[in-house]
PDB file of C-alpha atoms and ligand atoms in Angstrom:
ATOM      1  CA  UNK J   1       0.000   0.000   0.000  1.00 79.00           C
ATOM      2  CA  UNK J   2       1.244   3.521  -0.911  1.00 92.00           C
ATOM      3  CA  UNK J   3       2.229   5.674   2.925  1.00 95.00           C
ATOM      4  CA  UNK J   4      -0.839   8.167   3.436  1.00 95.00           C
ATOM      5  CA  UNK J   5       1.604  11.202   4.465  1.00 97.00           C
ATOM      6  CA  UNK J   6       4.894  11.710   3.066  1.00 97.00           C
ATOM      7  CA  UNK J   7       7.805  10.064   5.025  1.00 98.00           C
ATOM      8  CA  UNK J   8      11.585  11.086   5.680  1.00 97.00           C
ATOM      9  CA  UNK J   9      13.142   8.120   6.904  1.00 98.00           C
ATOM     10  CA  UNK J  10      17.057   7.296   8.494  1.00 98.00           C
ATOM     11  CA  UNK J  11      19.252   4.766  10.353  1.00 98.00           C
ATOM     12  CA  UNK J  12      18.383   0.714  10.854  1.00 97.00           C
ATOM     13  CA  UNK J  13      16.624  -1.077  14.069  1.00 97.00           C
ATOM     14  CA  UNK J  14      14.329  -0.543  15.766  1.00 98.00           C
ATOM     15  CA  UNK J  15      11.496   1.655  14.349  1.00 98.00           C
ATOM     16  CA  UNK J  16      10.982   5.308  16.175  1.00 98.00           C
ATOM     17  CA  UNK J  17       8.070   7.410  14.719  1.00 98.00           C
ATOM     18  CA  UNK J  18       8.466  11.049  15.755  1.00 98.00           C
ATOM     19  CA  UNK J  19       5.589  12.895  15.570  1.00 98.00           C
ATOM     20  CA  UNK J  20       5.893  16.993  15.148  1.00 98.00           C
ATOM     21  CA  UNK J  21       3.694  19.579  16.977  1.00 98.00           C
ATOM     22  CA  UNK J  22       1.918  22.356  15.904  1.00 98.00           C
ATOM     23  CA  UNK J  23       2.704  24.521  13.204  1.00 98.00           C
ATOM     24  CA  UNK J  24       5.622  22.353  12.506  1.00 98.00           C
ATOM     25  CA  UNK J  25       6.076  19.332   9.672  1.00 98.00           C
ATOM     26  CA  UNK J  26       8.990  16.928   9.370  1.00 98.00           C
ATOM     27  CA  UNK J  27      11.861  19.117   9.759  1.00 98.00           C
ATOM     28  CA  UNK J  28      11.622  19.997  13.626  1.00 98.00           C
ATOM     29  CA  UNK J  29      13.449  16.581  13.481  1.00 98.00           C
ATOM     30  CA  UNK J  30      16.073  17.532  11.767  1.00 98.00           C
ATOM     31  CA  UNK J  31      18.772  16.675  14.823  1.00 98.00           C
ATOM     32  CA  UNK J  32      17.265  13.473  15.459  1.00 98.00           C
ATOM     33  CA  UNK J  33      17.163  12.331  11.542  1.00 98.00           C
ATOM     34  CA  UNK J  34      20.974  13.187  11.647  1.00 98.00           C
ATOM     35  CA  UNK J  35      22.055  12.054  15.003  1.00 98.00           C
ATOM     36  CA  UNK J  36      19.914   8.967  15.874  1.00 98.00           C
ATOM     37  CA  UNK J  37      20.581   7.267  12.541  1.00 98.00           C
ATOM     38  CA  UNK J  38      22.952   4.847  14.524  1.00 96.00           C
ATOM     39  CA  UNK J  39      20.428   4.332  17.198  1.00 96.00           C
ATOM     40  CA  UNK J  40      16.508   3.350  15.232  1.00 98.00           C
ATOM     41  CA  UNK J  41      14.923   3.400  11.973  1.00 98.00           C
ATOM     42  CA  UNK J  42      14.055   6.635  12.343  1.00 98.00           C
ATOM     43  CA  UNK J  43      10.788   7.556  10.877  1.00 98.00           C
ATOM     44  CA  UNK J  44       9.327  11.558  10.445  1.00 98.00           C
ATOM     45  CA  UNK J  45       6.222  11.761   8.480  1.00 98.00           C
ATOM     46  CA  UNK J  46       4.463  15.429   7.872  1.00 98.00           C
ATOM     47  CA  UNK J  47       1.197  15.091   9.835  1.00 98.00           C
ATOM     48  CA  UNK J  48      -1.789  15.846   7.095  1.00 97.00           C
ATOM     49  CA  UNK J  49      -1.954  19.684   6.898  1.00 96.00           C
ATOM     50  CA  UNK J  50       1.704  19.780   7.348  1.00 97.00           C
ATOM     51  CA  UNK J  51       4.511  20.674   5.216  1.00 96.00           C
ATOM     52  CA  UNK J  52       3.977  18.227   1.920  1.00 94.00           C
ATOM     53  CA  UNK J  53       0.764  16.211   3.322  1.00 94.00           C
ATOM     54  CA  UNK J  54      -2.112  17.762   1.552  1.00 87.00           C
ATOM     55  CA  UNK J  55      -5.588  17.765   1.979  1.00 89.00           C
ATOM     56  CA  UNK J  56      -6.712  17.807   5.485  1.00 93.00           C
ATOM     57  CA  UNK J  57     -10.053  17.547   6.869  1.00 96.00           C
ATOM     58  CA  UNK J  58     -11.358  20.893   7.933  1.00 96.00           C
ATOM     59  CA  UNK J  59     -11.145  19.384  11.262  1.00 97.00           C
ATOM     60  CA  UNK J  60      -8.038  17.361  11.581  1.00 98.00           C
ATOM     61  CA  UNK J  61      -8.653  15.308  14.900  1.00 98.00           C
ATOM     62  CA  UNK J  62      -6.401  13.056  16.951  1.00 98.00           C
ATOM     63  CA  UNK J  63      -8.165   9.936  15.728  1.00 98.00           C
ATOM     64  CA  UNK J  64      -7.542  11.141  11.856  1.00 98.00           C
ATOM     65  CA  UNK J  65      -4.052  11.703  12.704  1.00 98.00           C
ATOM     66  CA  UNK J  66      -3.635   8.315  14.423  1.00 98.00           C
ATOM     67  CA  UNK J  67      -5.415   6.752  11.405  1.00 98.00           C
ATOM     68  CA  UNK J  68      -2.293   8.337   9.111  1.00 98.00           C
ATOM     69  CA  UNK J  69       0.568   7.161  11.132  1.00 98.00           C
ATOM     70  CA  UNK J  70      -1.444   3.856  11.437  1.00 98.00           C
ATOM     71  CA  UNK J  71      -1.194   3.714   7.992  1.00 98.00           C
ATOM     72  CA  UNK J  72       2.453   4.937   7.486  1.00 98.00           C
ATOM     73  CA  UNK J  73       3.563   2.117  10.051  1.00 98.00           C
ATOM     74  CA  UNK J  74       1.600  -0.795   7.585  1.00 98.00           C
ATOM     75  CA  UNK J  75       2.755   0.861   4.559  1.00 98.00           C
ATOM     76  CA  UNK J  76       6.756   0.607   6.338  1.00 98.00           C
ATOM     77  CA  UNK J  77       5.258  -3.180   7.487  1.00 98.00           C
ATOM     78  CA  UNK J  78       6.465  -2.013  10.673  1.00 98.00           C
ATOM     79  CA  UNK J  79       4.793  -4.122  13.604  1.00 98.00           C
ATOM     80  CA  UNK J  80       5.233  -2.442  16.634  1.00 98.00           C
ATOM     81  CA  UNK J  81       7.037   1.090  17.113  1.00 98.00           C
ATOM     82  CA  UNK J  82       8.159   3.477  19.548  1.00 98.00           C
ATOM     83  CA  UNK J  83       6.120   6.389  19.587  1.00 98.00           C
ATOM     84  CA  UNK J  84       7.961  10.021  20.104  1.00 99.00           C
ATOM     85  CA  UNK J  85       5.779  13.216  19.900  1.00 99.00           C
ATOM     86  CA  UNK J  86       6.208  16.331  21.128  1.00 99.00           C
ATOM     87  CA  UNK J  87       3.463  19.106  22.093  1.00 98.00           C
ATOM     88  CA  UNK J  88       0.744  18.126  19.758  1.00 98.00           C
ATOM     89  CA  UNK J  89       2.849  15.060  18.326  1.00 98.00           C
ATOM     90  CA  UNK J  90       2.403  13.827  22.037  1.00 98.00           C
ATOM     91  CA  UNK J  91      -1.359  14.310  22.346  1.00 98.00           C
ATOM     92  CA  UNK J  92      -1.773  12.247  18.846  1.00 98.00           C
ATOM     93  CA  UNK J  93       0.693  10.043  20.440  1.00 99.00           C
ATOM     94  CA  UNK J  94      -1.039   9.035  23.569  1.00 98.00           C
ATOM     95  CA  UNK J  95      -4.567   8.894  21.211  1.00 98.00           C
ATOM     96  CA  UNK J  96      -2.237   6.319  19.139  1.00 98.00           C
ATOM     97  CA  UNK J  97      -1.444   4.723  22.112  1.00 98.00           C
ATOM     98  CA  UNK J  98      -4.953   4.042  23.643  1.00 98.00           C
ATOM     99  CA  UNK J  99      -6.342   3.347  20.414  1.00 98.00           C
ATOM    100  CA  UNK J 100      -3.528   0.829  18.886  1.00 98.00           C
ATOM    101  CA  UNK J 101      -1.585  -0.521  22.314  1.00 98.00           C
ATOM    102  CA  UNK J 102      -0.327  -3.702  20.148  1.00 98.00           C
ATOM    103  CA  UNK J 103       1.611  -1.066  17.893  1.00 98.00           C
ATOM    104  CA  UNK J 104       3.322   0.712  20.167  1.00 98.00           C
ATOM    105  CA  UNK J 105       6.913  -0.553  21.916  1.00 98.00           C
ATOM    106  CA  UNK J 106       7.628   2.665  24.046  1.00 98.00           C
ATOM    107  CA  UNK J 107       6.870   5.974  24.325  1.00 98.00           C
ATOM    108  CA  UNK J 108       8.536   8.443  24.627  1.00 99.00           C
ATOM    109  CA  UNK J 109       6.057  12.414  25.365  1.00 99.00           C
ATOM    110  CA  UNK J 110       7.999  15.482  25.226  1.00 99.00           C
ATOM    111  CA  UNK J 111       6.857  18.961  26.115  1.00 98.00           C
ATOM    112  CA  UNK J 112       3.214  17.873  26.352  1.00 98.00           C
ATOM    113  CA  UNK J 113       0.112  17.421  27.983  1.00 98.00           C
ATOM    114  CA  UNK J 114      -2.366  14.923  28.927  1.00 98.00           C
ATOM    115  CA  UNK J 115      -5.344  17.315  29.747  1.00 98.00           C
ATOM    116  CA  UNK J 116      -8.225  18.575  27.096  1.00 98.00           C
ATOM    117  CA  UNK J 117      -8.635  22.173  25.814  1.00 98.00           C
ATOM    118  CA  UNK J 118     -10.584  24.139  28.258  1.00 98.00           C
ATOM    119  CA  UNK J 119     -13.470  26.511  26.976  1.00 98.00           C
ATOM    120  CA  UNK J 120     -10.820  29.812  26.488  1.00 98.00           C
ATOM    121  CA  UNK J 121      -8.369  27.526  25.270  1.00 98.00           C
ATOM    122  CA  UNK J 122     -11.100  26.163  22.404  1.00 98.00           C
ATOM    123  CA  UNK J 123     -11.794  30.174  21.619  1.00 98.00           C
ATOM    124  CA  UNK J 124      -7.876  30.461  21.026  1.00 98.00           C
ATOM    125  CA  UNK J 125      -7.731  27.798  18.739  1.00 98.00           C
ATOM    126  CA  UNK J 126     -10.651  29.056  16.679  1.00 98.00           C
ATOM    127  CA  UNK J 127      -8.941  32.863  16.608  1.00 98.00           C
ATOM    128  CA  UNK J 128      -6.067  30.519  15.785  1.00 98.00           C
ATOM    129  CA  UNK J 129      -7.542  29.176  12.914  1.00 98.00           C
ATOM    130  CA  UNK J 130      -9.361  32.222  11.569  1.00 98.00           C
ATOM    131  CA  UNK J 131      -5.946  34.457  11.587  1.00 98.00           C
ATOM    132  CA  UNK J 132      -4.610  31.874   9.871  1.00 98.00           C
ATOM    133  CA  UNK J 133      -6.990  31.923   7.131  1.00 98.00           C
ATOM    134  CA  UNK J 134      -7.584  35.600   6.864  1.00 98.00           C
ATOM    135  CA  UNK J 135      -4.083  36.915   7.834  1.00 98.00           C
ATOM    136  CA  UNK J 136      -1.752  34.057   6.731  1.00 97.00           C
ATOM    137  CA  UNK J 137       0.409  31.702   8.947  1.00 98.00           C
ATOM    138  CA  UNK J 138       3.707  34.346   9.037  1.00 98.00           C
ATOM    139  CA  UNK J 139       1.440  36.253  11.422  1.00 98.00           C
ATOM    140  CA  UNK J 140       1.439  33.370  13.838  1.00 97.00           C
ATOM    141  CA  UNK J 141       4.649  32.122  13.484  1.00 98.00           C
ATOM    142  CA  UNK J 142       5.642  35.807  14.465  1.00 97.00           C
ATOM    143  CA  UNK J 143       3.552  35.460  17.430  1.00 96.00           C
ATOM    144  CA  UNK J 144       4.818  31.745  18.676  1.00 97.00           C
ATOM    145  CA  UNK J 145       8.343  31.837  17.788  1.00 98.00           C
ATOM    146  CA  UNK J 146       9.015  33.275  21.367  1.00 97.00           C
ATOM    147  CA  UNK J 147       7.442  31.055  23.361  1.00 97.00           C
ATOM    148  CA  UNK J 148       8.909  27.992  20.705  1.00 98.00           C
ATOM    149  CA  UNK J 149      12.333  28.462  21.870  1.00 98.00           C
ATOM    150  CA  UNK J 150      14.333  30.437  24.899  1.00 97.00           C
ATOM    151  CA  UNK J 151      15.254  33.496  24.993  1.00 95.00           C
ATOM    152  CA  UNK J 152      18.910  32.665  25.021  1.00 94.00           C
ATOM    153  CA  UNK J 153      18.303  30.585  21.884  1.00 96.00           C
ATOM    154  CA  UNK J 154      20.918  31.072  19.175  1.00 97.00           C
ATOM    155  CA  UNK J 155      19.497  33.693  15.967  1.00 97.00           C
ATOM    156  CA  UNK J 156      19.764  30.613  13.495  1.00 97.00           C
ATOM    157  CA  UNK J 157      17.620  28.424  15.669  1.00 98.00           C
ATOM    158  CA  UNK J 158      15.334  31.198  15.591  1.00 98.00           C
ATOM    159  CA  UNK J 159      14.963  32.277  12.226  1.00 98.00           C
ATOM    160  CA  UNK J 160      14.759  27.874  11.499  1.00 98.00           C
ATOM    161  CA  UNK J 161      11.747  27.192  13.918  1.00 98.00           C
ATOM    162  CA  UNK J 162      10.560  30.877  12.887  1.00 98.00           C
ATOM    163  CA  UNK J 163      10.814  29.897   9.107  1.00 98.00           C
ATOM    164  CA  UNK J 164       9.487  26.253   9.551  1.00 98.00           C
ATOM    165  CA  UNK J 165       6.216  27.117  11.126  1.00 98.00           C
ATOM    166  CA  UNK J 166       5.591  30.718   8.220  1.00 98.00           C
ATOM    167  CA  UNK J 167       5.840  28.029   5.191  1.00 97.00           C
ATOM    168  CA  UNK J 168       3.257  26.025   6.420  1.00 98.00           C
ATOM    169  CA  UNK J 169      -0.595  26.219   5.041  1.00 97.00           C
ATOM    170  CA  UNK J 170      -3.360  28.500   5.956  1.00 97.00           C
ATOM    171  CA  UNK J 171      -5.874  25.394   5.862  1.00 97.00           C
ATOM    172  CA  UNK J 172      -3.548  22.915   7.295  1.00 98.00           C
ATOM    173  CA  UNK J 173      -3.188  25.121  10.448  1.00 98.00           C
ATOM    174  CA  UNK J 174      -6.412  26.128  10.392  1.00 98.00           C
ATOM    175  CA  UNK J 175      -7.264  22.345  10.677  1.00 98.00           C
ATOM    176  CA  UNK J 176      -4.961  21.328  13.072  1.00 98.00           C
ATOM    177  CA  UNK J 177      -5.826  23.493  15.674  1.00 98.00           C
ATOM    178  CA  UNK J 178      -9.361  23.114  15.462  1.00 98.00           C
ATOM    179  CA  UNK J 179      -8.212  18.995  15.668  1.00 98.00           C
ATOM    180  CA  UNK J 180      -6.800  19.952  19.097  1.00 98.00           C
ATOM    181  CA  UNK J 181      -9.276  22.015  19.991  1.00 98.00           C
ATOM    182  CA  UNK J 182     -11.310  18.954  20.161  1.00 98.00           C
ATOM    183  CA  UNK J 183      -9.399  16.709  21.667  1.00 98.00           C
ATOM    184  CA  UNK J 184      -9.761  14.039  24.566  1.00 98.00           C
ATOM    185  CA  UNK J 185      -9.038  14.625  27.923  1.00 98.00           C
ATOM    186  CA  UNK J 186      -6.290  11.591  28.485  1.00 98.00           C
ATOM    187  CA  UNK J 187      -5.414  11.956  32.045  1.00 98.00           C
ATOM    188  CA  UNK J 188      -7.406   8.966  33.270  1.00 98.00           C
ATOM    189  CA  UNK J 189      -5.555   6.862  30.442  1.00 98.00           C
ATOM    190  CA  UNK J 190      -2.223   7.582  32.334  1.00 98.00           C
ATOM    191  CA  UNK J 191      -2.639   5.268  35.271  1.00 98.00           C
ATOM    192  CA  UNK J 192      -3.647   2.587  32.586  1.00 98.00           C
ATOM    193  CA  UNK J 193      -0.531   2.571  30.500  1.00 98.00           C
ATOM    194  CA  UNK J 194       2.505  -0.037  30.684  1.00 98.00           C
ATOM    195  CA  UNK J 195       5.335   0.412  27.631  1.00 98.00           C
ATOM    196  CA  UNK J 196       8.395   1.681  29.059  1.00 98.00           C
ATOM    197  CA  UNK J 197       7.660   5.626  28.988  1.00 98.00           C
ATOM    198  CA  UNK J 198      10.120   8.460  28.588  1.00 98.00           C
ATOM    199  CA  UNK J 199       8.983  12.253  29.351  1.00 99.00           C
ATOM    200  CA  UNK J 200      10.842  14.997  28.448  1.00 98.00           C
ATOM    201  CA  UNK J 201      11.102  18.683  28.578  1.00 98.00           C
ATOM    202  CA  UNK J 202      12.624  21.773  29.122  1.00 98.00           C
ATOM    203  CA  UNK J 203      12.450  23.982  32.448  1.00 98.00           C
ATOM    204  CA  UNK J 204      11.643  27.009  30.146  1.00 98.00           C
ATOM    205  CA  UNK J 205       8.831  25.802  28.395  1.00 98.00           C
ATOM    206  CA  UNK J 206       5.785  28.355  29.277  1.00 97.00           C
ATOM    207  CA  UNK J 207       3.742  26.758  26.231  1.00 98.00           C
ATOM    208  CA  UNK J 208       3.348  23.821  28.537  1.00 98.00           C
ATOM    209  CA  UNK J 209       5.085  24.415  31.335  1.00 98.00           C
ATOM    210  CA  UNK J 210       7.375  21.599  33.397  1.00 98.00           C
ATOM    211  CA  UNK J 211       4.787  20.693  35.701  1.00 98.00           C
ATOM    212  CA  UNK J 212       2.182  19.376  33.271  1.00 98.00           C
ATOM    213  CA  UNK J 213       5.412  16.809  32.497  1.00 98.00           C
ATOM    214  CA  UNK J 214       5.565  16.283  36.302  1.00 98.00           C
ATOM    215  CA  UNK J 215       2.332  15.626  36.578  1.00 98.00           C
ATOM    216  CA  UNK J 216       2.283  12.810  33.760  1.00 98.00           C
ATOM    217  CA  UNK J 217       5.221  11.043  34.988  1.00 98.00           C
ATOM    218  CA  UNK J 218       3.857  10.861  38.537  1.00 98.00           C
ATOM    219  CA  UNK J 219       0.635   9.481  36.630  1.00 98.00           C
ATOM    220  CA  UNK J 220       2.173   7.101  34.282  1.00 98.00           C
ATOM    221  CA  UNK J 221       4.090   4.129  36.070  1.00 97.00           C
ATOM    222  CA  UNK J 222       7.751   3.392  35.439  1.00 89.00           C
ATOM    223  CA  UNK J 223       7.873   6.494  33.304  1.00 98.00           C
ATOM    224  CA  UNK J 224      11.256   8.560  33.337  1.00 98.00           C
ATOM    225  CA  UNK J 225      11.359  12.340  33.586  1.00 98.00           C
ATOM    226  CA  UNK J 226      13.590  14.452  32.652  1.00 98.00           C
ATOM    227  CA  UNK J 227      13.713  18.459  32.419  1.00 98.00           C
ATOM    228  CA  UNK J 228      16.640  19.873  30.257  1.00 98.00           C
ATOM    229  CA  UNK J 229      17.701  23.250  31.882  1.00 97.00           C
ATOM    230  CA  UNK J 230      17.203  26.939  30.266  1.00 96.00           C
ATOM    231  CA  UNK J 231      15.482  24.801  27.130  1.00 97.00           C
ATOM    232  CA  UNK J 232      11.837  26.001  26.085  1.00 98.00           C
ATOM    233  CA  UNK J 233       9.461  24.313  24.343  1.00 98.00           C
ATOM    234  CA  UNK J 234      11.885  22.777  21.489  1.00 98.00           C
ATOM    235  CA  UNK J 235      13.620  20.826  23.588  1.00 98.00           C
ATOM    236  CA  UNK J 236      14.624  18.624  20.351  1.00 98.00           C
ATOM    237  CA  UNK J 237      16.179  20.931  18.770  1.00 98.00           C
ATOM    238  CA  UNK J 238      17.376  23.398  21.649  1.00 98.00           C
ATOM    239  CA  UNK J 239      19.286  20.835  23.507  1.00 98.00           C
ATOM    240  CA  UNK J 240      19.514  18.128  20.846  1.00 98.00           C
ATOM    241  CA  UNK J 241      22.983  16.430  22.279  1.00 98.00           C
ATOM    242  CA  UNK J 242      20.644  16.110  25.611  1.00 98.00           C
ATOM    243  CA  UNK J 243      17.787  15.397  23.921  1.00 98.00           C
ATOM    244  CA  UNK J 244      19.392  12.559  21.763  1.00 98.00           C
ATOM    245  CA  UNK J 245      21.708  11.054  24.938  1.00 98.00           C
ATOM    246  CA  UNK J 246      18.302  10.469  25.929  1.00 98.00           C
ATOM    247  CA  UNK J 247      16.109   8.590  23.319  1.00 98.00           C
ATOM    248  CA  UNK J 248      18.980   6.688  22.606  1.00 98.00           C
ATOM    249  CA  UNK J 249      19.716   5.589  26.280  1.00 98.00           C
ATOM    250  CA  UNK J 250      15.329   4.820  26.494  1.00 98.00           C
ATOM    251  CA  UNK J 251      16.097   2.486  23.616  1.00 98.00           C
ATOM    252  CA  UNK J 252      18.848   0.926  24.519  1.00 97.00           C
ATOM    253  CA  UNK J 253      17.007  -0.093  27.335  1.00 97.00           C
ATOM    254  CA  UNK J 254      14.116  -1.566  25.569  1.00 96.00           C
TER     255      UNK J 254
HETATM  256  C1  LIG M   1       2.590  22.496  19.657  1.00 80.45           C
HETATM  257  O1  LIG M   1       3.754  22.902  19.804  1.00 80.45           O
HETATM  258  O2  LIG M   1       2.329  21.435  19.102  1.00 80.45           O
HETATM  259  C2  LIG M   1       1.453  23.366  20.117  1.00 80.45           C
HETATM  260  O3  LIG M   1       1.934  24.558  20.572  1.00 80.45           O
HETATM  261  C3  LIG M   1       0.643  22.661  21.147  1.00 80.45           C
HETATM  262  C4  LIG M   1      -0.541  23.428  21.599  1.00 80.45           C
HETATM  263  O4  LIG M   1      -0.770  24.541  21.118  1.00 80.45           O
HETATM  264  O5  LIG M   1      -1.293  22.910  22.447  1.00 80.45           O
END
């Protein structure tokens, strides 16, 4: 069968989807397509909406997102995976997780949440989604890249993360966040979940700050935290040497 979303793929071994967040595509993995190579198959699709996947639906939920990576993973004839997302990648990974347990190997949540949108949250996402159609998705980028990375971030991570989330579509970001505006609530799920899990984020994240992480880990049992220092809400590409030491450590384990 042909992959539903287009796939950059690197390395040998075991399989490691990573799964971007919001408004990103494949290339927020940039470090981890380079440096983990030696480590996993590494696997990075673009979510639909995202960078070279057309044609979302004008309400790209968590279970359409899971059905595409689903898809990608039969399409690789890739049995079981570990799953890596980050922000939004991490609430499609924990939907992936609940809906498709005998897919999943590990999993690994970074700078996420396991909570629903509340009611103002929901009205952001739709202002979200109308600026992006009206006023195009440079506006937003303009307005996220500070909170994306620290303030002590370097100019060329900056302008990267800056660039990566300007060239992506007016309809595919319009989609995605009304997806996450409708999201489940997965906090009960936590208690309920046994792969080996790996949390991780940085102590400068005010997107989702630490303690949702904290909060996950004490939920989730066995699962590993770990906060990288003066690191925002990249922590993938802000501290990728930390980052990377990481994943690679989680799988060794496995
Ligand atoms: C992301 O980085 O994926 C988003 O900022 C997550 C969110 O807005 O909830």
């Amino acid at each position: 069968m042909a992959s539903p979303l287009p796939i950059i793929t690197s390395g040998s071994g075991t399989p490691l989807l990573l799964i971007h967040g919001f408004p990103h595509d494949h290339t927020l993995w940039t470090p981890q397509l380079r440096d983990l190579a030696g480590d996993a198959w590494v696997i990075a699709p673009d979510l639909r909406g995202s960078g070279g996947a057309k044609d979302p639906a004008p309400v790209q939920t968590m279970a359409l997102h899971v059905q595409d990576l689903i898809g990608v993973l039969d399409h690789l004839g890739v049995e079981q995976a570990v799953i890596c997302g980050l922000s939004m990648g991490g609430y499609i990974a924990l939907a992936l997780l609940k809906a498709h347990p005998n897919r999943v190997k590990g999993l690994i949540l970074c700078n996420t949440r396991a909570g629903a949108d509340d009611d103002k949250a929901k009205e952001g996402r739709e202002a979200t989604a109308k600026k992006a159609l009206t006023e195009g998705v440079a506006v937003i980028a303009d307005e996220m890249i500070g909170k994306m990375v620290a303030p002590n971030a370097s100019p060329t991570l900056r302008t990267t993360v800056r660039d990566l989330m300007a060239r992506q579509s007016p309809s595919g970001v319009a989609a995605s966040a009304r997806g996450m505006a409708s999201r489940e609530d997965q906090r009960e799920f936590l208690p309920t979940i046994t792969v080996p899990t790996l949390i991780i984020t940085g102590s400068a994240d005010t997107l989702i700050p630490p303690s949702e992480s904290e909060a996950m880990h004490r939920a989730i049992p066995n699962s590993k935290l770990v906060v990288i220092p003066e690191v925002a809400h990249l922590s993938n590409q802000e501290a990728p040497v930390d980052f990377n030491r990481e994943v690679s450590a989680f799988l060794k384990a496995l």
